[in-house]
């Protein structure tokens, strides 16, 4: 892929959160200290785009207190535009990460009820002003799952983005600890009328929309690519999408996964090489890193095969980085695309 300067601008809407992770692969019951970071699915993608030279604006809300300011200070170091983050409410959403190893999976525990963003209501943002001179709007299925009011704001934002001529993308990102699959299907189906580019993974299309790949068992690292091609076709036809992109993860254990991606534009399927990731430092944010690579390729008009290869490599590298953000450069991603995955020290 070519490194092309991008003058197009992206807007993201979602929750900013505090992440508290156990250390040394401890269980929560063992923990006497936590590693503190700040993140959010949309922010993860925005930081990934900024690393590739794409201007990215976060729309959200944090409490008007020291914790909210700590979150924003953390985000500023990665140059995420925070001009449209409101100060509202008292609580910043928190999630606890118990990092798994070998055959014990990682687990999340959410503490986000009554968080700052859930106290917002439709009309709190001037979307026409926010979208002025912007080109792309992105949200995830996590955001409307937070509260009915946030789902209404998401719909309001999508309608304004469509009116303003922006491309709209969505990552399904189903979270069973936030809402039921029945409610997810109802709400997300309603939002799909505004979406142009849909991101999903090997399980979510089946969970949310009932569109499943055949001959697949993700828990046995058995993924049938033709089955996912069928899923992409059905999604595109059902919702009138321009592109469908699916990240594919085969889990051999909590610390060893196979990773690849697929992109469909309505006429051709583009699939990446498969990466055997034998030691995962942190898988959180891998899908967001992948999505950032796809959006960068589409924004800059790149060859679609190059785009999916670049995106898969970006997602692969994210697994080597602690925290939710993909703190790698274009050159590092492209080196992996070119076959340099040896991990040899750079001097």
CSV table of C-alpha atoms in Angstrom, one decimal:
chain,number,residue,atom,x,y,z
A,1,UNK,CA,0.0,0.0,0.0
A,2,UNK,CA,1.1,3.5,-0.7
A,3,UNK,CA,1.4,6.1,2.0
A,4,UNK,CA,-0.9,8.8,0.7
A,5,UNK,CA,-1.6,12.1,2.6
A,6,UNK,CA,-5.3,12.2,3.5
A,7,UNK,CA,-7.1,15.5,3.6
A,8,UNK,CA,-10.4,13.8,4.6
A,9,UNK,CA,-11.7,14.0,8.1
A,10,UNK,CA,-13.4,11.4,10.3
A,11,UNK,CA,-15.9,11.8,13.2
A,12,UNK,CA,-16.5,9.1,15.8
A,13,UNK,CA,-19.3,8.9,18.4
A,14,UNK,CA,-19.1,6.7,21.5
A,15,UNK,CA,-18.2,6.4,25.1
A,16,UNK,CA,-14.8,7.2,26.6
A,17,UNK,CA,-13.9,4.9,29.5
A,18,UNK,CA,-11.4,4.0,32.2
A,19,UNK,CA,-9.8,0.6,31.8
A,20,UNK,CA,-8.6,-1.2,34.9
A,21,UNK,CA,-6.5,-4.3,34.0
A,22,UNK,CA,-5.1,-6.9,36.4
A,23,UNK,CA,-1.4,-7.4,36.2
A,24,UNK,CA,0.6,-10.6,35.6
A,25,UNK,CA,-2.5,-12.4,34.3
A,26,UNK,CA,-4.1,-12.3,37.7
A,27,UNK,CA,-7.7,-13.1,38.5
A,28,UNK,CA,-9.7,-10.2,39.8
A,29,UNK,CA,-9.9,-11.9,43.2
A,30,UNK,CA,-6.1,-11.8,43.4
A,31,UNK,CA,-5.6,-8.3,42.3
A,32,UNK,CA,-4.2,-5.7,44.7
A,33,UNK,CA,-3.3,-3.2,42.1
A,34,UNK,CA,-4.6,-2.4,38.6
A,35,UNK,CA,-3.1,-0.9,35.4
A,36,UNK,CA,-5.0,2.3,34.5
A,37,UNK,CA,-5.6,3.2,30.9
A,38,UNK,CA,-8.4,5.1,29.0
A,39,UNK,CA,-10.1,4.0,25.8
A,40,UNK,CA,-13.3,3.3,24.0
A,41,UNK,CA,-14.0,1.3,20.8
A,42,UNK,CA,-14.5,4.5,18.7
A,43,UNK,CA,-11.5,6.2,20.3
A,44,UNK,CA,-9.4,3.1,19.5
A,45,UNK,CA,-10.2,3.4,15.9
A,46,UNK,CA,-9.7,7.2,15.9
A,47,UNK,CA,-6.2,6.9,17.4
A,48,UNK,CA,-5.4,4.2,14.8
A,49,UNK,CA,-6.4,6.6,12.0
A,50,UNK,CA,-4.4,9.5,13.5
A,51,UNK,CA,-1.3,7.3,13.4
A,52,UNK,CA,-1.9,7.0,9.6
A,53,UNK,CA,-2.3,10.8,9.2
A,54,UNK,CA,-6.1,11.0,9.2
A,55,UNK,CA,-7.7,13.9,11.2
A,56,UNK,CA,-10.2,12.3,13.7
A,57,UNK,CA,-12.7,14.0,16.0
A,58,UNK,CA,-14.3,12.3,19.0
A,59,UNK,CA,-17.8,13.1,20.0
A,60,UNK,CA,-18.6,12.0,23.6
A,61,UNK,CA,-19.0,13.1,27.1
A,62,UNK,CA,-17.0,12.8,30.3
A,63,UNK,CA,-17.7,14.0,33.9
A,64,UNK,CA,-16.7,17.5,34.8
A,65,UNK,CA,-14.3,16.3,37.5
A,66,UNK,CA,-10.7,15.1,37.9
A,67,UNK,CA,-11.4,11.7,36.5
A,68,UNK,CA,-12.9,13.2,33.3
A,69,UNK,CA,-9.9,15.5,32.9
A,70,UNK,CA,-7.5,12.5,33.4
A,71,UNK,CA,-9.3,10.7,30.6
A,72,UNK,CA,-9.0,13.7,28.3
A,73,UNK,CA,-5.4,14.3,29.2
A,74,UNK,CA,-4.6,10.7,28.2
A,75,UNK,CA,-6.4,11.1,24.9
A,76,UNK,CA,-4.7,14.4,24.0
A,77,UNK,CA,-1.3,12.8,23.9
A,78,UNK,CA,-2.5,10.8,20.8
A,79,UNK,CA,-3.8,14.0,19.1
A,80,UNK,CA,-7.4,12.9,19.1
A,81,UNK,CA,-9.6,16.0,18.5
A,82,UNK,CA,-11.7,16.4,21.6
A,83,UNK,CA,-13.5,19.7,20.7
A,84,UNK,CA,-16.9,18.0,20.8
A,85,UNK,CA,-16.5,16.1,24.1
A,86,UNK,CA,-19.0,17.5,26.6
A,87,UNK,CA,-18.5,17.7,30.4
A,88,UNK,CA,-21.6,16.2,31.9
A,89,UNK,CA,-22.6,14.0,34.8
A,90,UNK,CA,-20.5,12.5,37.5
A,91,UNK,CA,-19.3,9.0,36.4
A,92,UNK,CA,-16.9,7.9,33.8
A,93,UNK,CA,-17.6,4.4,32.7
A,94,UNK,CA,-15.2,1.7,33.9
A,95,UNK,CA,-14.4,-1.7,32.6
A,96,UNK,CA,-12.2,-4.3,34.3
A,97,UNK,CA,-10.0,-6.7,32.3
A,98,UNK,CA,-8.9,-10.0,33.6
A,99,UNK,CA,-6.3,-11.1,31.1
A,100,UNK,CA,-6.5,-14.8,30.3
A,101,UNK,CA,-3.7,-17.1,29.3
A,102,UNK,CA,-3.4,-20.5,27.6
A,103,UNK,CA,-6.8,-22.2,27.9
A,104,UNK,CA,-8.3,-19.6,30.3
A,105,UNK,CA,-10.0,-16.8,28.4
A,106,UNK,CA,-9.9,-13.1,29.1
A,107,UNK,CA,-13.0,-11.7,30.8
A,108,UNK,CA,-14.5,-8.2,31.0
A,109,UNK,CA,-16.6,-6.7,33.9
A,110,UNK,CA,-18.4,-3.5,33.1
A,111,UNK,CA,-19.2,-0.8,35.5
A,112,UNK,CA,-20.8,1.8,33.3
A,113,UNK,CA,-24.4,2.2,34.4
A,114,UNK,CA,-25.2,5.9,34.8
A,115,UNK,CA,-22.0,7.0,33.1
A,116,UNK,CA,-21.7,10.5,31.7
A,117,UNK,CA,-22.7,9.6,28.1
A,118,UNK,CA,-26.0,7.9,29.3
A,119,UNK,CA,-27.1,11.2,30.8
A,120,UNK,CA,-27.1,12.9,27.4
A,121,UNK,CA,-30.3,13.3,25.3
A,122,UNK,CA,-31.1,13.9,21.6
A,123,UNK,CA,-30.5,17.5,20.7
A,124,UNK,CA,-27.4,17.9,22.9
A,125,UNK,CA,-25.0,18.0,19.9
A,126,UNK,CA,-25.2,20.3,16.8
A,127,UNK,CA,-24.5,17.5,14.3
A,128,UNK,CA,-24.6,19.8,11.3
A,129,UNK,CA,-21.8,21.9,12.8
A,130,UNK,CA,-19.8,18.9,13.8
A,131,UNK,CA,-20.1,17.4,10.3
A,132,UNK,CA,-19.1,20.6,8.5
A,133,UNK,CA,-16.0,19.8,6.3
A,134,UNK,CA,-16.0,16.2,7.5
A,135,UNK,CA,-16.2,13.1,5.2
A,136,UNK,CA,-16.7,10.0,7.3
A,137,UNK,CA,-18.8,9.1,10.4
A,138,UNK,CA,-18.2,5.9,12.5
A,139,UNK,CA,-20.0,4.3,15.4
A,140,UNK,CA,-20.2,0.9,16.9
A,141,UNK,CA,-22.9,-1.4,18.2
A,142,UNK,CA,-21.6,-0.7,21.7
A,143,UNK,CA,-22.8,2.9,21.7
A,144,UNK,CA,-26.6,2.4,21.2
A,145,UNK,CA,-26.4,-0.5,23.7
A,146,UNK,CA,-25.6,1.8,26.5
A,147,UNK,CA,-29.1,3.3,26.9
A,148,UNK,CA,-32.2,4.1,24.9
A,149,UNK,CA,-31.2,7.8,25.0
A,150,UNK,CA,-27.8,7.0,23.5
A,151,UNK,CA,-29.4,4.9,20.8
A,152,UNK,CA,-31.6,7.8,19.9
A,153,UNK,CA,-28.6,10.1,19.7
A,154,UNK,CA,-26.8,7.6,17.5
A,155,UNK,CA,-29.8,7.5,15.1
A,156,UNK,CA,-29.9,11.3,15.2
A,157,UNK,CA,-26.2,11.4,14.3
A,158,UNK,CA,-26.5,8.9,11.5
A,159,UNK,CA,-29.4,10.8,9.9
A,160,UNK,CA,-27.4,14.1,10.1
A,161,UNK,CA,-24.4,12.4,8.6
A,162,UNK,CA,-26.4,11.0,5.7
A,163,UNK,CA,-28.0,14.5,5.1
A,164,UNK,CA,-24.5,16.1,5.1
A,165,UNK,CA,-23.2,13.6,2.6
A,166,UNK,CA,-20.7,11.7,4.9
A,167,UNK,CA,-19.9,8.0,4.4
A,168,UNK,CA,-21.2,6.1,7.5
A,169,UNK,CA,-19.5,3.1,8.9
A,170,UNK,CA,-20.5,0.8,11.8
A,171,UNK,CA,-18.8,-2.0,13.6
A,172,UNK,CA,-21.4,-4.4,15.0
A,173,UNK,CA,-19.4,-5.0,18.2
A,174,UNK,CA,-22.1,-7.0,20.0
A,175,UNK,CA,-21.7,-7.1,23.8
A,176,UNK,CA,-23.9,-9.6,25.5
A,177,UNK,CA,-23.2,-8.0,28.9
A,178,UNK,CA,-24.9,-4.7,27.6
A,179,UNK,CA,-28.0,-5.9,25.9
A,180,UNK,CA,-29.8,-9.0,24.6
A,181,UNK,CA,-29.4,-10.2,21.0
A,182,UNK,CA,-33.1,-9.6,20.4
A,183,UNK,CA,-32.8,-5.9,21.3
A,184,UNK,CA,-29.6,-5.6,19.4
A,185,UNK,CA,-31.2,-7.0,16.3
A,186,UNK,CA,-34.1,-4.5,16.6
A,187,UNK,CA,-32.0,-1.4,17.2
A,188,UNK,CA,-29.2,-2.2,14.8
A,189,UNK,CA,-31.5,-3.2,12.0
A,190,UNK,CA,-33.1,0.3,12.3
A,191,UNK,CA,-29.7,2.0,12.2
A,192,UNK,CA,-28.5,0.0,9.1
A,193,UNK,CA,-30.5,2.2,6.8
A,194,UNK,CA,-27.9,4.9,7.2
A,195,UNK,CA,-24.8,2.6,7.0
A,196,UNK,CA,-22.5,2.3,4.0
A,197,UNK,CA,-19.6,0.3,5.3
A,198,UNK,CA,-20.2,-2.5,7.8
A,199,UNK,CA,-17.6,-4.2,10.0
A,200,UNK,CA,-18.2,-7.4,11.8
A,201,UNK,CA,-16.3,-10.5,12.9
A,202,UNK,CA,-16.7,-14.2,12.7
A,203,UNK,CA,-19.6,-14.4,15.2
A,204,UNK,CA,-21.5,-11.1,15.3
A,205,UNK,CA,-23.5,-11.3,12.1
A,206,UNK,CA,-25.0,-14.5,13.3
A,207,UNK,CA,-25.8,-13.2,16.7
A,208,UNK,CA,-27.3,-9.9,15.7
A,209,UNK,CA,-28.8,-10.6,12.3
A,210,UNK,CA,-29.1,-14.3,12.2
A,211,UNK,CA,-26.8,-14.6,9.2
A,212,UNK,CA,-24.3,-17.4,10.0
A,213,UNK,CA,-21.3,-18.9,8.1
A,214,UNK,CA,-21.5,-22.6,7.4
A,215,UNK,CA,-18.8,-25.1,8.2
A,216,UNK,CA,-17.4,-22.9,11.0
A,217,UNK,CA,-16.4,-23.4,14.6
A,218,UNK,CA,-14.5,-20.4,16.0
A,219,UNK,CA,-13.7,-22.3,19.2
A,220,UNK,CA,-11.8,-24.9,17.2
A,221,UNK,CA,-10.1,-22.3,15.0
A,222,UNK,CA,-12.1,-23.7,12.1
A,223,UNK,CA,-13.2,-20.9,9.7
A,224,UNK,CA,-14.6,-21.5,6.2
A,225,UNK,CA,-13.9,-18.5,4.1
A,226,UNK,CA,-16.5,-19.3,1.5
A,227,UNK,CA,-19.1,-19.3,4.3
A,228,UNK,CA,-18.1,-15.8,5.3
A,229,UNK,CA,-18.2,-14.7,1.7
A,230,UNK,CA,-21.9,-15.8,1.7
A,231,UNK,CA,-22.4,-13.8,4.9
A,232,UNK,CA,-20.9,-10.7,3.3
A,233,UNK,CA,-23.2,-11.1,0.3
A,234,UNK,CA,-26.3,-11.5,2.4
A,235,UNK,CA,-25.4,-8.5,4.6
A,236,UNK,CA,-24.8,-6.3,1.6
A,237,UNK,CA,-28.0,-7.3,-0.1
A,238,UNK,CA,-30.1,-7.0,3.0
A,239,UNK,CA,-28.9,-3.5,4.0
A,240,UNK,CA,-27.8,-1.9,0.7
A,241,UNK,CA,-24.2,-1.6,1.8
A,242,UNK,CA,-21.3,-0.4,-0.3
A,243,UNK,CA,-18.7,-2.6,1.5
A,244,UNK,CA,-18.7,-5.4,4.1
A,245,UNK,CA,-15.5,-6.2,6.0
A,246,UNK,CA,-15.1,-9.2,8.3
A,247,UNK,CA,-12.2,-9.8,10.6
A,248,UNK,CA,-11.6,-13.5,11.1
A,249,UNK,CA,-10.2,-14.9,14.4
A,250,UNK,CA,-9.6,-18.6,15.0
A,251,UNK,CA,-8.9,-19.1,18.7
A,252,UNK,CA,-6.4,-21.9,19.4
A,253,UNK,CA,-6.1,-20.6,23.0
A,254,UNK,CA,-6.3,-17.2,24.9
A,255,UNK,CA,-2.7,-16.5,23.9
A,256,UNK,CA,-2.6,-18.1,20.4
A,257,UNK,CA,-5.0,-17.0,17.6
A,258,UNK,CA,-5.1,-17.2,13.8
A,259,UNK,CA,-6.0,-13.8,12.3
A,260,UNK,CA,-7.1,-12.5,8.9
A,261,UNK,CA,-9.6,-10.3,7.1
A,262,UNK,CA,-12.0,-10.1,4.2
A,263,UNK,CA,-13.4,-7.2,2.3
A,264,UNK,CA,-16.3,-7.3,-0.2
A,265,UNK,CA,-17.4,-4.5,-2.5
A,266,UNK,CA,-20.4,-6.1,-4.1
A,267,UNK,CA,-18.5,-7.5,-7.1
A,268,UNK,CA,-15.3,-9.1,-5.7
A,269,UNK,CA,-14.0,-10.7,-2.5
A,270,UNK,CA,-10.6,-9.7,-1.2
A,271,UNK,CA,-9.0,-11.8,1.5
A,272,UNK,CA,-5.8,-11.3,3.4
A,273,UNK,CA,-3.1,-13.7,4.4
A,274,UNK,CA,-3.6,-15.5,7.7
A,275,UNK,CA,-1.3,-14.6,10.6
A,276,UNK,CA,-0.5,-17.2,13.2
A,277,UNK,CA,-0.3,-15.1,16.4
A,278,UNK,CA,1.5,-17.3,18.9
A,279,UNK,CA,1.8,-14.9,21.8
A,280,UNK,CA,-0.9,-12.3,22.4
A,281,UNK,CA,0.0,-9.4,24.7
A,282,UNK,CA,-3.4,-7.8,24.5
A,283,UNK,CA,-6.1,-8.6,22.0
A,284,UNK,CA,-8.4,-5.7,23.0
A,285,UNK,CA,-8.7,-3.2,20.1
A,286,UNK,CA,-7.5,-5.6,17.4
A,287,UNK,CA,-10.7,-5.3,15.5
A,288,UNK,CA,-10.6,-1.5,15.8
A,289,UNK,CA,-7.0,-1.5,14.5
A,290,UNK,CA,-8.2,-3.6,11.5
A,291,UNK,CA,-11.2,-1.3,10.8
A,292,UNK,CA,-8.8,1.8,10.9
A,293,UNK,CA,-6.8,0.1,8.2
A,294,UNK,CA,-9.8,-0.5,6.0
A,295,UNK,CA,-11.1,3.1,6.4
A,296,UNK,CA,-7.7,4.5,5.6
A,297,UNK,CA,-7.6,2.5,2.4
A,298,UNK,CA,-11.1,3.5,1.4
A,299,UNK,CA,-10.5,7.2,2.2
A,300,UNK,CA,-7.3,7.3,0.2
A,301,UNK,CA,-8.6,5.3,-2.8
A,302,UNK,CA,-6.2,2.3,-2.4
A,303,UNK,CA,-6.4,-1.0,-4.2
A,304,UNK,CA,-8.8,-3.1,-2.2
A,305,UNK,CA,-6.5,-6.2,-2.0
A,306,UNK,CA,-3.7,-3.9,-0.6
A,307,UNK,CA,-6.3,-2.4,1.8
A,308,UNK,CA,-7.3,-5.7,3.4
A,309,UNK,CA,-3.7,-6.9,3.6
A,310,UNK,CA,-2.8,-3.6,5.3
A,311,UNK,CA,-5.8,-3.8,7.7
A,312,UNK,CA,-5.1,-7.4,8.7
A,313,UNK,CA,-1.4,-6.6,9.4
A,314,UNK,CA,-2.5,-3.6,11.5
A,315,UNK,CA,-4.8,-5.8,13.5
A,316,UNK,CA,-2.1,-8.4,13.9
A,317,UNK,CA,0.4,-5.9,15.3
A,318,UNK,CA,-2.1,-4.6,17.8
A,319,UNK,CA,-2.0,-8.0,19.5
A,320,UNK,CA,1.6,-7.2,20.5
A,321,UNK,CA,0.7,-4.0,22.3
A,322,UNK,CA,-0.6,-3.6,25.9
A,323,UNK,CA,-3.7,-1.4,26.0
A,324,UNK,CA,-6.5,-0.7,23.5
A,325,UNK,CA,-4.6,1.6,21.1
A,326,UNK,CA,-2.7,0.4,18.1
A,327,UNK,CA,0.5,2.4,18.6
A,328,UNK,CA,2.3,1.5,15.4
A,329,UNK,CA,3.3,3.5,12.3
A,330,UNK,CA,2.4,3.1,8.7
A,331,UNK,CA,5.9,1.9,8.0
A,332,UNK,CA,5.7,-0.8,10.7
A,333,UNK,CA,2.4,-2.1,9.3
A,334,UNK,CA,3.7,-2.1,5.7
A,335,UNK,CA,6.8,-3.9,6.8
A,336,UNK,CA,4.7,-6.8,8.1
A,337,UNK,CA,2.6,-6.8,4.9
A,338,UNK,CA,5.9,-7.1,3.0
A,339,UNK,CA,6.7,-10.3,5.0
A,340,UNK,CA,8.9,-9.0,7.8
A,341,UNK,CA,7.3,-10.7,10.7
A,342,UNK,CA,10.5,-12.1,12.2
A,343,UNK,CA,10.4,-9.8,15.3
A,344,UNK,CA,14.2,-9.3,15.0
A,345,UNK,CA,15.5,-6.4,17.1
A,346,UNK,CA,15.8,-3.0,15.3
A,347,UNK,CA,19.0,-1.1,16.0
